[in-house]
Amino acid sequence: MIGADTVVVLRGERLGKPAGAAEALAMLRRLHGRKHEVWTGLAVVHRGEARTAAEGVVVHVARMSEQELAGYVATGEAFDKAGAYGIQGRYGQFVRRIEGDYTAVVGLPLARLRAILAEFT
């Protein structure tokens, strides 16, 4: 069994999934033009043994206009994602760069998962 969950951290404050459009817009306003951390926790259980890990990434976001912020929220992509964005969707155009594993930002750090699975063999 494999489980993973992701959280966005801005200046020590955790940003989970927004409750609605207003909260999504507020989160995105805070993130644009800044860098923040994304942490994905991973748990694997195999034959009664468990392994856990966390993968951290720094994401640098470009400045966005109010029109761009509202337009992104209007796509609906923001509502089921930590920090109100999905790097693999339309929001990716606003990401200037990342420091770390892209797949951890998406929500499943594949290199880390592969390493954990190798521990079971």
Short mmCIF file of C-alpha atoms in Angstrom, two decimals, residues 6-121:
data_model
loop_
_atom_site.label_atom_id
_atom_site.label_comp_id
_atom_site.label_asym_id
_atom_site.label_seq_id
_atom_site.Cartn_x
_atom_site.Cartn_y
_atom_site.Cartn_z
CA THR A 6 1.46 17.25 0.06
CA VAL A 7 1.55 20.57 1.87
CA VAL A 8 2.78 24.00 0.79
CA VAL A 9 4.74 26.03 3.35
CA LEU A 10 5.16 29.79 3.06
CA ARG A 11 7.27 31.50 5.72
CA GLY A 12 6.51 28.73 8.21
CA GLU A 13 2.76 28.66 7.58
CA ARG A 14 1.19 25.56 6.09
CA LEU A 15 -1.21 26.06 3.20
CA GLY A 16 -3.48 23.09 2.63
CA LYS A 17 -6.35 22.75 0.21
CA PRO A 18 -8.50 25.89 -0.08
CA ALA A 19 -12.10 25.75 1.13
CA GLY A 20 -13.36 27.80 -1.81
CA ALA A 21 -12.55 30.39 -4.46
CA ALA A 22 -11.90 33.25 -2.04
CA GLU A 23 -9.42 31.23 -0.01
CA ALA A 24 -7.73 29.93 -3.19
CA LEU A 25 -7.31 33.48 -4.48
CA ALA A 26 -5.91 34.63 -1.12
CA MET A 27 -3.36 31.78 -1.11
CA LEU A 28 -2.26 32.47 -4.66
CA ARG A 29 -1.88 36.18 -3.93
CA ARG A 30 0.47 35.28 -1.08
CA LEU A 31 2.52 32.88 -3.20
CA HIS A 32 3.04 34.91 -6.37
CA GLY A 33 6.38 36.66 -6.70
CA ARG A 34 7.82 34.57 -3.84
CA LYS A 35 9.50 31.30 -3.16
CA HIS A 36 7.97 28.68 -0.90
CA GLU A 37 8.46 25.07 0.10
CA VAL A 38 6.45 22.05 -0.96
CA TRP A 39 6.65 18.92 1.20
CA THR A 40 5.27 15.56 0.20
CA GLY A 41 5.12 12.82 2.79
CA LEU A 42 5.20 9.24 1.60
CA ALA A 43 4.31 5.99 3.35
CA VAL A 44 4.68 2.47 2.01
CA VAL A 45 3.43 -0.66 3.75
CA HIS A 46 4.44 -4.06 2.40
CA ARG A 47 3.89 -7.39 4.12
CA GLY A 48 3.41 -5.73 7.48
CA GLU A 49 6.52 -3.53 7.23
CA ALA A 50 6.22 0.24 6.90
CA ARG A 51 8.60 2.84 5.53
CA THR A 52 8.04 6.60 5.53
CA ALA A 53 9.83 9.55 3.99
CA ALA A 54 9.35 13.21 3.16
CA GLU A 55 10.62 15.10 0.15
CA GLY A 56 11.03 18.89 0.23
CA VAL A 57 11.24 21.19 -2.78
CA VAL A 58 11.61 24.97 -3.12
CA VAL A 59 9.33 26.55 -5.72
CA HIS A 60 9.89 30.06 -7.13
CA VAL A 61 6.73 31.69 -8.52
CA ALA A 62 6.64 34.63 -10.93
CA ARG A 63 4.64 37.75 -10.17
CA MET A 64 1.09 37.47 -11.47
CA SER A 65 -1.50 40.09 -12.32
CA GLU A 66 -4.89 40.11 -10.63
CA GLN A 67 -6.36 38.98 -13.93
CA GLU A 68 -3.98 36.01 -14.08
CA LEU A 69 -4.70 35.08 -10.46
CA ALA A 70 -8.47 35.24 -10.91
CA GLY A 71 -8.25 33.48 -14.26
CA TYR A 72 -6.37 30.58 -12.72
CA VAL A 73 -8.89 30.21 -9.90
CA ALA A 74 -11.68 30.25 -12.50
CA THR A 75 -10.18 27.13 -14.16
CA GLY A 76 -11.15 25.08 -11.10
CA GLU A 77 -7.67 23.54 -10.79
CA ALA A 78 -7.01 25.27 -7.46
CA PHE A 79 -9.66 23.60 -5.36
CA ASP A 80 -8.26 20.17 -4.58
CA LYS A 81 -4.58 21.04 -4.25
CA ALA A 82 -2.37 22.19 -1.40
CA GLY A 83 -1.49 25.86 -1.81
CA ALA A 84 -4.29 26.19 -4.37
CA TYR A 85 -2.20 25.18 -7.37
CA GLY A 86 -1.07 22.26 -9.46
CA ILE A 87 2.34 22.68 -11.08
CA GLN A 88 1.42 20.06 -13.69
CA GLY A 89 -1.54 22.12 -14.93
CA ARG A 90 -2.04 25.67 -16.10
CA TYR A 91 -0.23 27.08 -13.08
CA GLY A 92 3.05 25.62 -14.35
CA GLN A 93 3.50 28.64 -16.62
CA PHE A 94 3.93 30.85 -13.54
CA VAL A 95 6.65 28.73 -11.92
CA ARG A 96 10.02 30.34 -12.57
CA ARG A 97 12.04 27.42 -11.24
CA ILE A 98 12.15 24.66 -8.70
CA GLU A 99 14.94 23.36 -6.49
CA GLY A 100 14.35 19.64 -6.11
CA ASP A 101 12.22 16.84 -7.47
CA TYR A 102 9.40 18.01 -9.74
CA THR A 103 7.40 14.84 -9.00
CA ALA A 104 7.37 15.72 -5.30
CA VAL A 105 5.58 18.97 -6.17
CA VAL A 106 3.09 17.01 -8.27
CA GLY A 107 2.41 14.88 -5.20
CA LEU A 108 4.30 11.59 -5.55
CA PRO A 109 8.11 11.76 -5.34
CA LEU A 110 8.95 8.94 -7.73
CA ALA A 111 12.69 8.70 -7.05
CA ARG A 112 12.04 8.50 -3.31
CA LEU A 113 9.27 5.94 -3.85
CA ARG A 114 11.59 3.81 -5.99
CA ALA A 115 14.25 3.90 -3.25
CA ILE A 116 11.74 2.86 -0.59
CA LEU A 117 10.41 0.01 -2.73
CA ALA A 118 13.98 -1.22 -3.27
CA GLU A 119 14.34 -1.55 0.52
CA PHE A 120 11.70 -4.29 0.48
CA THR A 121 13.54 -6.51 -1.99
#
